[in-house]
Amino acid sequence: MDLAPLYRRMGKHSWKILDSIFRNLWDYEYVPVQLIAHQARIGEEKTRNILRYLSDLRIVTNKQREYEGSTFTFLGLSLYSLHRLVKSGKVSMIGKKMGEGKESAIFNCYSDKFGEAVIKFHKVGHVSFKKVKELRSYGDLHFSVLAIRSAKNEFGALRKLRGLAVPEAYAWEGNAVLMELIEAKELYKVKVENPDDVLDMILEEVGKFYRRGVVHGDLSQYNVLVSEDGIWIIDFPQSVEVGSEGWRELLQRDIENILSYFRRAYGIEKDINFVLKEYGLE
Ligand SMILES: Nc1ncnc2c1ncn2[C@@H]1O[C@H](COP(=O)(O)OP(=O)(O)OP(=O)(O)O)[C@@H](O)[C@H]1O
Ligand SMILES: [Mg+2]
């Protein structure tokens, strides 16, 4: 996935067409061609041609059965979300891809407003069962809707945790979250010199999150970054509010994951009940 060269190949009409697909995502998995043509104010034949061009670039997927319609690919939704960040003045330049996994792709970017930053493009949905039920009432569940919800959830959590040891979240558009660039390494990749202090810092932070009403929900050595300046906790799409269904089990699992990593990697033994009491997590 390379966004900059693709971005340059998009014309005014292409963006209008993508705008219309985006506006109708909640009502249609495949947005009808007639509706796109109408909203984009482009003739139907020309709309079809542009949609074919966008499909050749793997930005959309077109279907012909039942009715003619188009939907975003992950690449297309990410490109369109980037466009919204650019239009709103939040992003000035997209840089290189820093990493791409099963669940997201992370890019460097530059913002006149915020300086060097990163964009995380969400690929899959991380929504709680309750939210999935909510979603059913206003449209079909499909990849784009879920990825957007997931980005929204991550942005919301990062906003609530502002000022704590998390990247500062600057903006959310579509499946993209624009956030502070953290220059640090994943915990599992390094051997820290002061594991007791690092574990203490992580648990302190989990306690602070809890007091702001947030449970991470996927805490592990993969989602903690460390450097000489300290620790950061990242990756919040599956976070839940304290008090929502299953939050206590998630909190316990988060802590157990961290404790078991420090046990295996550094031989540090800490009892979960002691930790819950010590860090004000009861
Ligand atoms: N704000 C950031 N600053 C610097 N690097 C980041 C930032 N956010 C994420 N990364 C890097 O990208 C990687 C993946 O990010 P994250 O854990 O948020 O996504 P993920 O959904 O787990 O992705 P994956 O499917 O690749 O595991 C992180 O391990 C980290 O190396
Ligand atoms: Mg992760």
mmCIF file of C-alpha atoms and ligand atoms in Angstrom:
data_model
loop_
_atom_site.group_PDB
_atom_site.id
_atom_site.type_symbol
_atom_site.label_atom_id
_atom_site.label_comp_id
_atom_site.label_asym_id
_atom_site.label_seq_id
_atom_site.Cartn_x
_atom_site.Cartn_y
_atom_site.Cartn_z
ATOM 1 C CA MET A 1 0.000 0.000 0.000
ATOM 2 C CA ASP A 2 1.551 3.257 -1.161
ATOM 3 C CA LEU A 3 -0.691 6.285 -0.769
ATOM 4 C CA ALA A 4 1.226 9.291 -2.098
ATOM 5 C CA PRO A 5 1.460 8.269 -5.795
ATOM 6 C CA LEU A 6 -2.142 7.094 -5.754
ATOM 7 C CA TYR A 7 -3.308 10.346 -4.206
ATOM 8 C CA ARG A 8 -1.776 12.255 -7.102
ATOM 9 C CA ARG A 9 -3.718 10.170 -9.622
ATOM 10 C CA MET A 10 -7.073 11.240 -8.213
ATOM 11 C CA GLY A 11 -9.009 13.969 -9.985
ATOM 12 C CA LYS A 12 -11.910 16.138 -8.876
ATOM 13 C CA HIS A 13 -14.476 13.677 -10.218
ATOM 14 C CA SER A 14 -12.873 10.716 -8.511
ATOM 15 C CA TRP A 15 -13.038 12.487 -5.146
ATOM 16 C CA LYS A 16 -16.705 13.366 -5.712
ATOM 17 C CA ILE A 17 -17.486 9.751 -6.421
ATOM 18 C CA LEU A 18 -15.625 8.603 -3.316
ATOM 19 C CA ASP A 19 -17.479 11.281 -1.330
ATOM 20 C CA SER A 20 -20.768 9.784 -2.362
ATOM 21 C CA ILE A 21 -19.695 6.226 -1.538
ATOM 22 C CA PHE A 22 -18.597 7.433 1.881
ATOM 23 C CA ARG A 23 -21.877 9.252 2.590
ATOM 24 C CA ASN A 24 -23.878 6.119 1.832
ATOM 25 C CA LEU A 25 -21.755 3.513 3.598
ATOM 26 C CA TRP A 26 -24.121 3.264 6.539
ATOM 27 C CA ASP A 27 -27.080 2.421 4.301
ATOM 28 C CA TYR A 28 -25.491 0.272 1.615
ATOM 29 C CA GLU A 29 -22.582 -2.095 1.507
ATOM 30 C CA TYR A 30 -22.484 -1.502 -2.270
ATOM 31 C CA VAL A 31 -23.688 1.977 -3.102
ATOM 32 C CA PRO A 32 -25.869 2.000 -6.270
ATOM 33 C CA VAL A 33 -24.206 3.555 -9.304
ATOM 34 C CA GLN A 34 -27.264 5.721 -10.041
ATOM 35 C CA LEU A 35 -27.142 7.217 -6.578
ATOM 36 C CA ILE A 36 -23.413 7.946 -6.902
ATOM 37 C CA ALA A 37 -23.889 9.560 -10.313
ATOM 38 C CA HIS A 38 -26.759 11.664 -8.994
ATOM 39 C CA GLN A 39 -24.954 12.867 -5.874
ATOM 40 C CA ALA A 40 -21.656 13.464 -7.661
ATOM 41 C CA ARG A 41 -23.500 15.309 -10.462
ATOM 42 C CA ILE A 42 -21.715 13.241 -13.070
ATOM 43 C CA GLY A 43 -23.403 11.383 -15.937
ATOM 44 C CA GLU A 44 -24.006 7.669 -15.375
ATOM 45 C CA GLU A 45 -21.717 6.507 -18.166
ATOM 46 C CA LYS A 46 -18.881 8.702 -16.996
ATOM 47 C CA THR A 47 -19.453 7.557 -13.414
ATOM 48 C CA ARG A 48 -19.187 3.921 -14.553
ATOM 49 C CA ASN A 49 -15.933 4.688 -16.366
ATOM 50 C CA ILE A 50 -14.419 6.377 -13.348
ATOM 51 C CA LEU A 51 -15.548 3.510 -11.117
ATOM 52 C CA ARG A 52 -13.804 1.077 -13.475
ATOM 53 C CA TYR A 53 -10.650 3.186 -13.283
ATOM 54 C CA LEU A 54 -10.901 3.236 -9.465
ATOM 55 C CA SER A 55 -11.403 -0.505 -9.434
ATOM 56 C CA ASP A 56 -8.287 -1.018 -11.599
ATOM 57 C CA LEU A 57 -6.384 0.966 -8.965
ATOM 58 C CA ARG A 58 -7.968 -1.246 -6.235
ATOM 59 C CA ILE A 59 -9.644 1.718 -4.607
ATOM 60 C CA VAL A 60 -13.177 0.372 -5.003
ATOM 61 C CA THR A 61 -14.839 -2.957 -5.688
ATOM 62 C CA ASN A 62 -17.721 -2.952 -8.156
ATOM 63 C CA LYS A 63 -20.448 -5.538 -8.269
ATOM 64 C CA GLN A 64 -22.846 -6.233 -11.115
ATOM 65 C CA ARG A 65 -25.256 -8.755 -9.597
ATOM 66 C CA GLU A 66 -28.722 -7.772 -8.305
ATOM 67 C CA TYR A 67 -27.855 -4.157 -8.975
ATOM 68 C CA GLU A 68 -24.719 -2.228 -9.936
ATOM 69 C CA GLY A 69 -22.923 -0.828 -6.928
ATOM 70 C CA SER A 70 -19.528 0.099 -5.497
ATOM 71 C CA THR A 71 -17.796 -0.173 -2.170
ATOM 72 C CA PHE A 72 -14.410 0.831 -0.750
ATOM 73 C CA THR A 73 -11.453 -1.489 -0.441
ATOM 74 C CA PHE A 74 -9.184 -0.942 2.581
ATOM 75 C CA LEU A 75 -6.865 1.006 0.294
ATOM 76 C CA GLY A 76 -9.747 3.131 -1.008
ATOM 77 C CA LEU A 77 -11.194 3.919 2.406
ATOM 78 C CA SER A 78 -7.715 4.848 3.663
ATOM 79 C CA LEU A 79 -7.029 7.081 0.658
ATOM 80 C CA TYR A 80 -10.377 8.810 1.081
ATOM 81 C CA SER A 81 -9.848 9.279 4.834
ATOM 82 C CA LEU A 82 -6.436 10.777 4.116
ATOM 83 C CA HIS A 83 -8.131 13.142 1.646
ATOM 84 C CA ARG A 84 -10.448 14.326 4.421
ATOM 85 C CA LEU A 85 -7.493 14.933 6.735
ATOM 86 C CA VAL A 86 -5.799 16.942 3.985
ATOM 87 C CA LYS A 87 -8.953 18.936 3.173
ATOM 88 C CA SER A 88 -9.470 19.863 6.799
ATOM 89 C CA GLY A 89 -5.901 21.186 6.976
ATOM 90 C CA LYS A 90 -4.717 18.563 9.468
ATOM 91 C CA VAL A 91 -2.257 16.756 7.184
ATOM 92 C CA SER A 92 0.100 18.431 4.723
ATOM 93 C CA MET A 93 2.179 15.495 3.498
ATOM 94 C CA ILE A 94 1.922 11.747 3.682
ATOM 95 C CA GLY A 95 5.176 9.915 4.226
ATOM 96 C CA LYS A 96 6.347 6.322 4.157
ATOM 97 C CA LYS A 97 4.570 3.361 5.594
ATOM 98 C CA MET A 98 6.065 2.514 9.001
ATOM 99 C CA GLY A 99 4.320 -0.790 9.307
ATOM 100 C CA GLU A 100 1.366 -2.820 8.167
ATOM 101 C CA GLY A 101 -0.209 -5.631 10.100
ATOM 102 C CA LYS A 102 -3.410 -7.620 10.097
ATOM 103 C CA GLU A 103 -5.337 -4.881 11.811
ATOM 104 C CA SER A 104 -3.870 -1.601 10.675
ATOM 105 C CA ALA A 105 -1.344 0.234 8.532
ATOM 106 C CA ILE A 106 0.751 3.005 10.074
ATOM 107 C CA PHE A 107 2.171 5.901 8.038
ATOM 108 C CA ASN A 108 4.467 8.782 8.825
ATOM 109 C CA CYS A 109 3.101 12.153 7.863
ATOM 110 C CA TYR A 110 3.741 15.829 8.264
ATOM 111 C CA SER A 111 1.252 18.344 9.517
ATOM 112 C CA ASP A 112 1.746 22.126 9.363
ATOM 113 C CA LYS A 113 -0.337 22.260 12.511
ATOM 114 C CA PHE A 114 1.151 19.428 14.577
ATOM 115 C CA GLY A 115 4.533 18.718 13.001
ATOM 116 C CA GLU A 116 5.696 15.170 12.406
ATOM 117 C CA ALA A 117 2.925 12.726 13.170
ATOM 118 C CA VAL A 118 1.558 9.298 12.299
ATOM 119 C CA ILE A 119 -1.664 8.127 10.732
ATOM 120 C CA LYS A 120 -3.112 4.811 11.761
ATOM 121 C CA PHE A 121 -5.498 3.363 9.164
ATOM 122 C CA HIS A 122 -7.818 0.793 10.700
ATOM 123 C CA LYS A 123 -8.484 -2.378 8.752
ATOM 124 C CA VAL A 124 -10.899 -4.316 10.891
ATOM 125 C CA GLY A 125 -13.643 -3.667 13.382
ATOM 126 C CA HIS A 126 -13.101 -3.828 17.117
ATOM 127 C CA VAL A 127 -16.488 -3.110 18.523
ATOM 128 C CA SER A 128 -18.110 -4.576 21.546
ATOM 129 C CA PHE A 129 -21.111 -6.837 21.154
ATOM 130 C CA LYS A 130 -23.390 -4.111 22.437
ATOM 131 C CA LYS A 131 -22.202 -1.689 19.796
ATOM 132 C CA VAL A 132 -22.590 -4.318 17.095
ATOM 133 C CA LYS A 133 -26.234 -4.681 18.090
ATOM 134 C CA GLU A 134 -26.642 -0.912 17.929
ATOM 135 C CA LEU A 135 -25.082 -0.846 14.496
ATOM 136 C CA ARG A 136 -27.561 -3.348 13.100
ATOM 137 C CA SER A 137 -30.294 -0.808 13.482
ATOM 138 C CA TYR A 138 -28.803 1.572 10.978
ATOM 139 C CA GLY A 139 -27.269 -0.456 8.244
ATOM 140 C CA ASP A 140 -25.433 -3.576 7.263
ATOM 141 C CA LEU A 141 -22.260 -4.420 9.043
ATOM 142 C CA HIS A 142 -19.427 -4.448 6.639
ATOM 143 C CA PHE A 143 -15.727 -3.811 6.672
ATOM 144 C CA SER A 144 -15.849 -0.030 6.139
ATOM 145 C CA VAL A 145 -18.438 0.661 8.821
ATOM 146 C CA LEU A 146 -16.571 -1.493 11.326
ATOM 147 C CA ALA A 147 -13.159 -0.022 10.522
ATOM 148 C CA ILE A 148 -14.585 3.488 10.926
ATOM 149 C CA ARG A 149 -16.170 2.611 14.274
ATOM 150 C CA SER A 150 -12.887 1.142 15.383
ATOM 151 C CA ALA A 151 -10.979 4.315 14.470
ATOM 152 C CA LYS A 152 -13.599 6.392 16.248
ATOM 153 C CA ASN A 153 -13.270 4.269 19.382
ATOM 154 C CA GLU A 154 -9.499 4.592 19.389
ATOM 155 C CA PHE A 155 -9.683 8.351 18.873
ATOM 156 C CA GLY A 156 -12.256 8.710 21.667
ATOM 157 C CA ALA A 157 -10.140 6.743 24.128
ATOM 158 C CA LEU A 158 -6.950 8.656 23.275
ATOM 159 C CA ARG A 159 -8.819 11.922 23.767
ATOM 160 C CA LYS A 160 -10.036 10.870 27.206
ATOM 161 C CA LEU A 161 -6.488 9.871 28.130
ATOM 162 C CA ARG A 162 -4.909 13.069 26.888
ATOM 163 C CA GLY A 163 -1.859 14.063 28.931
ATOM 164 C CA LEU A 164 -1.217 10.513 30.149
ATOM 165 C CA ALA A 165 1.385 8.141 28.648
ATOM 166 C CA VAL A 166 -0.388 7.715 25.309
ATOM 167 C CA PRO A 167 0.142 9.358 21.912
ATOM 168 C CA GLU A 168 -1.792 12.596 21.674
ATOM 169 C CA ALA A 169 -4.671 12.167 19.232
ATOM 170 C CA TYR A 170 -5.045 15.078 16.806
ATOM 171 C CA ALA A 171 -7.873 14.067 14.466
ATOM 172 C CA TRP A 172 -10.137 11.288 13.258
ATOM 173 C CA GLU A 173 -11.557 10.913 9.742
ATOM 174 C CA GLY A 174 -13.051 7.709 8.353
ATOM 175 C CA ASN A 175 -10.767 4.821 9.275
ATOM 176 C CA ALA A 176 -7.811 7.126 10.014
ATOM 177 C CA VAL A 177 -6.549 8.421 13.337
ATOM 178 C CA LEU A 178 -3.915 11.160 13.219
ATOM 179 C CA MET A 179 -1.698 11.065 16.298
ATOM 180 C CA GLU A 180 1.585 12.063 17.846
ATOM 181 C CA LEU A 181 4.686 10.209 16.646
ATOM 182 C CA ILE A 182 6.269 8.305 19.514
ATOM 183 C CA GLU A 183 9.947 7.549 19.097
ATOM 184 C CA ALA A 184 10.314 4.398 21.131
ATOM 185 C CA LYS A 185 10.504 0.638 20.714
ATOM 186 C CA GLU A 186 8.008 -2.093 21.503
ATOM 187 C CA LEU A 187 8.581 -3.548 24.951
ATOM 188 C CA TYR A 188 8.914 -7.121 23.644
ATOM 189 C CA LYS A 189 11.821 -6.104 21.400
ATOM 190 C CA VAL A 190 14.071 -4.685 24.096
ATOM 191 C CA LYS A 191 15.721 -5.837 27.287
ATOM 192 C CA VAL A 192 15.117 -3.055 29.790
ATOM 193 C CA GLU A 193 17.659 -2.372 32.531
ATOM 194 C CA ASN A 194 15.125 -1.489 35.191
ATOM 195 C CA PRO A 195 12.236 -3.930 34.712
ATOM 196 C CA ASP A 196 10.770 -3.276 38.181
ATOM 197 C CA ASP A 197 10.442 0.435 37.437
ATOM 198 C CA VAL A 198 9.048 -0.186 33.955
ATOM 199 C CA LEU A 199 6.413 -2.583 35.286
ATOM 200 C CA ASP A 200 5.535 -0.061 37.979
ATOM 201 C CA MET A 201 5.161 2.720 35.398
ATOM 202 C CA ILE A 202 2.865 0.572 33.257
ATOM 203 C CA LEU A 203 0.643 -0.373 36.204
ATOM 204 C CA GLU A 204 0.530 3.260 37.405
ATOM 205 C CA GLU A 205 -0.678 4.211 33.956
ATOM 206 C CA VAL A 206 -3.327 1.473 33.886
ATOM 207 C CA GLY A 207 -4.566 2.901 37.205
ATOM 208 C CA LYS A 208 -4.753 6.410 35.728
ATOM 209 C CA PHE A 209 -6.665 5.126 32.687
ATOM 210 C CA TYR A 210 -9.083 3.411 35.036
ATOM 211 C CA ARG A 211 -9.698 6.604 36.966
ATOM 212 C CA ARG A 212 -10.542 8.323 33.688
ATOM 213 C CA GLY A 213 -12.982 5.519 32.945
ATOM 214 C CA VAL A 214 -11.003 3.621 30.299
ATOM 215 C CA VAL A 215 -9.901 -0.020 30.135
ATOM 216 C CA HIS A 216 -7.412 -0.771 27.361
ATOM 217 C CA GLY A 217 -8.694 -4.259 26.530
ATOM 218 C CA ASP A 218 -5.672 -5.495 24.557
ATOM 219 C CA LEU A 219 -2.742 -4.625 26.774
ATOM 220 C CA SER A 220 0.435 -6.645 26.207
ATOM 221 C CA GLN A 221 4.166 -6.289 25.571
ATOM 222 C CA TYR A 222 3.256 -5.535 21.919
ATOM 223 C CA ASN A 223 1.279 -2.424 22.795
ATOM 224 C CA VAL A 224 3.751 -0.804 25.180
ATOM 225 C CA LEU A 225 6.532 1.372 23.749
ATOM 226 C CA VAL A 226 9.648 2.184 25.773
ATOM 227 C CA SER A 227 12.582 4.567 25.440
ATOM 228 C CA GLU A 228 14.947 6.346 27.789
ATOM 229 C CA ASP A 229 12.266 8.981 28.222
ATOM 230 C CA GLY A 230 9.661 6.588 29.564
ATOM 231 C CA ILE A 231 6.821 4.356 28.467
ATOM 232 C CA TRP A 232 3.775 4.840 26.240
ATOM 233 C CA ILE A 233 0.735 2.674 25.816
ATOM 234 C CA ILE A 234 -0.748 2.454 22.298
ATOM 235 C CA ASP A 235 -3.452 0.651 20.298
ATOM 236 C CA PHE A 236 -6.900 1.459 21.768
ATOM 237 C CA PRO A 237 -9.542 0.375 19.210
ATOM 238 C CA GLN A 238 -10.934 -2.310 21.503
ATOM 239 C CA SER A 239 -10.905 -0.227 24.676
ATOM 240 C CA VAL A 240 -14.086 -0.102 26.743
ATOM 241 C CA GLU A 241 -15.569 2.246 29.291
ATOM 242 C CA VAL A 242 -15.406 1.326 32.943
ATOM 243 C CA GLY A 243 -18.865 0.063 33.777
ATOM 244 C CA SER A 244 -19.696 -1.362 30.352
ATOM 245 C CA GLU A 245 -20.298 -5.068 29.776
ATOM 246 C CA GLY A 246 -17.283 -7.208 30.683
ATOM 247 C CA TRP A 247 -14.972 -4.336 31.643
ATOM 248 C CA ARG A 248 -13.706 -5.969 34.836
ATOM 249 C CA GLU A 249 -12.660 -9.176 33.067
ATOM 250 C CA LEU A 250 -10.860 -7.106 30.425
ATOM 251 C CA LEU A 251 -9.027 -5.111 33.066
ATOM 252 C CA GLN A 252 -7.928 -8.291 34.837
ATOM 253 C CA ARG A 253 -6.785 -9.817 31.573
ATOM 254 C CA ASP A 254 -4.801 -6.683 30.705
ATOM 255 C CA ILE A 255 -2.979 -6.829 34.028
ATOM 256 C CA GLU A 256 -2.426 -10.569 33.823
ATOM 257 C CA ASN A 257 -0.905 -10.220 30.346
ATOM 258 C CA ILE A 258 1.586 -7.662 31.615
ATOM 259 C CA LEU A 259 2.405 -9.548 34.811
ATOM 260 C CA SER A 260 2.937 -12.788 32.939
ATOM 261 C CA TYR A 261 5.255 -11.078 30.460
ATOM 262 C CA PHE A 262 7.406 -9.619 33.260
ATOM 263 C CA ARG A 263 7.418 -13.005 34.971
ATOM 264 C CA ARG A 264 8.639 -14.788 31.854
ATOM 265 C CA ALA A 265 11.052 -12.132 30.620
ATOM 266 C CA TYR A 266 12.456 -10.846 33.926
ATOM 267 C CA GLY A 267 11.429 -13.314 36.613
ATOM 268 C CA ILE A 268 9.404 -10.702 38.483
ATOM 269 C CA GLU A 269 6.600 -12.221 40.568
ATOM 270 C CA LYS A 270 3.612 -10.032 41.404
ATOM 271 C CA ASP A 271 0.219 -11.178 42.572
ATOM 272 C CA ILE A 272 -2.754 -9.789 40.677
ATOM 273 C CA ASN A 273 -4.804 -9.134 43.817
ATOM 274 C CA PHE A 274 -1.936 -7.209 45.332
ATOM 275 C CA VAL A 275 -1.643 -5.172 42.123
ATOM 276 C CA LEU A 276 -5.351 -4.383 42.016
ATOM 277 C CA LYS A 277 -5.174 -3.032 45.569
ATOM 278 C CA GLU A 278 -1.807 -1.301 45.281
ATOM 279 C CA TYR A 279 -2.692 0.631 42.121
ATOM 280 C CA GLY A 280 -6.244 1.552 43.093
ATOM 281 C CA LEU A 281 -7.877 -0.760 40.558
ATOM 282 C CA GLU A 282 -10.581 -2.303 42.730
HETATM 283 N N1 LIG B 1 1.865 6.874 17.669
HETATM 284 C C1 LIG B 1 2.811 6.036 17.234
HETATM 285 N N2 LIG B 1 4.090 6.435 17.131
HETATM 286 C C2 LIG B 1 5.042 5.588 16.684
HETATM 287 N N3 LIG B 1 4.819 4.309 16.308
HETATM 288 C C3 LIG B 1 3.558 3.849 16.372
HETATM 289 C C4 LIG B 1 2.486 4.677 16.844
HETATM 290 N N4 LIG B 1 1.352 3.949 16.809
HETATM 291 C C5 LIG B 1 1.693 2.739 16.341
HETATM 292 N N5 LIG B 1 3.010 2.648 16.074
HETATM 293 C C6 LIG B 1 3.750 1.478 15.549
HETATM 294 O O1 LIG B 1 2.883 0.675 14.769
HETATM 295 C C7 LIG B 1 2.692 -0.605 15.358
HETATM 296 C C8 LIG B 1 1.239 -1.053 15.242
HETATM 297 O O2 LIG B 1 0.412 -0.136 15.913
HETATM 298 P P1 LIG B 1 -0.828 -0.588 16.789
HETATM 299 O O3 LIG B 1 -0.367 -1.523 17.845
HETATM 300 O O4 LIG B 1 -1.527 0.640 17.220
HETATM 301 O O5 LIG B 1 -1.732 -1.328 15.720
HETATM 302 P P2 LIG B 1 -2.210 -2.852 15.562
HETATM 303 O O6 LIG B 1 -3.626 -2.775 15.249
HETATM 304 O O7 LIG B 1 -1.739 -3.677 16.692
HETATM 305 O O8 LIG B 1 -1.450 -3.248 14.275
HETATM 306 P P3 LIG B 1 -0.902 -4.672 13.873
HETATM 307 O O9 LIG B 1 -2.012 -5.331 13.151
HETATM 308 O O10 LIG B 1 0.278 -4.307 13.045
HETATM 309 O O11 LIG B 1 -0.512 -5.385 15.150
HETATM 310 C C9 LIG B 1 3.156 -0.447 16.788
HETATM 311 O O12 LIG B 1 3.645 -1.655 17.299
HETATM 312 C C10 LIG B 1 4.251 0.608 16.679
HETATM 313 O O13 LIG B 1 5.457 0.037 16.266
HETATM 314 MG MG MG B 2 -0.780 -3.476 18.463
#
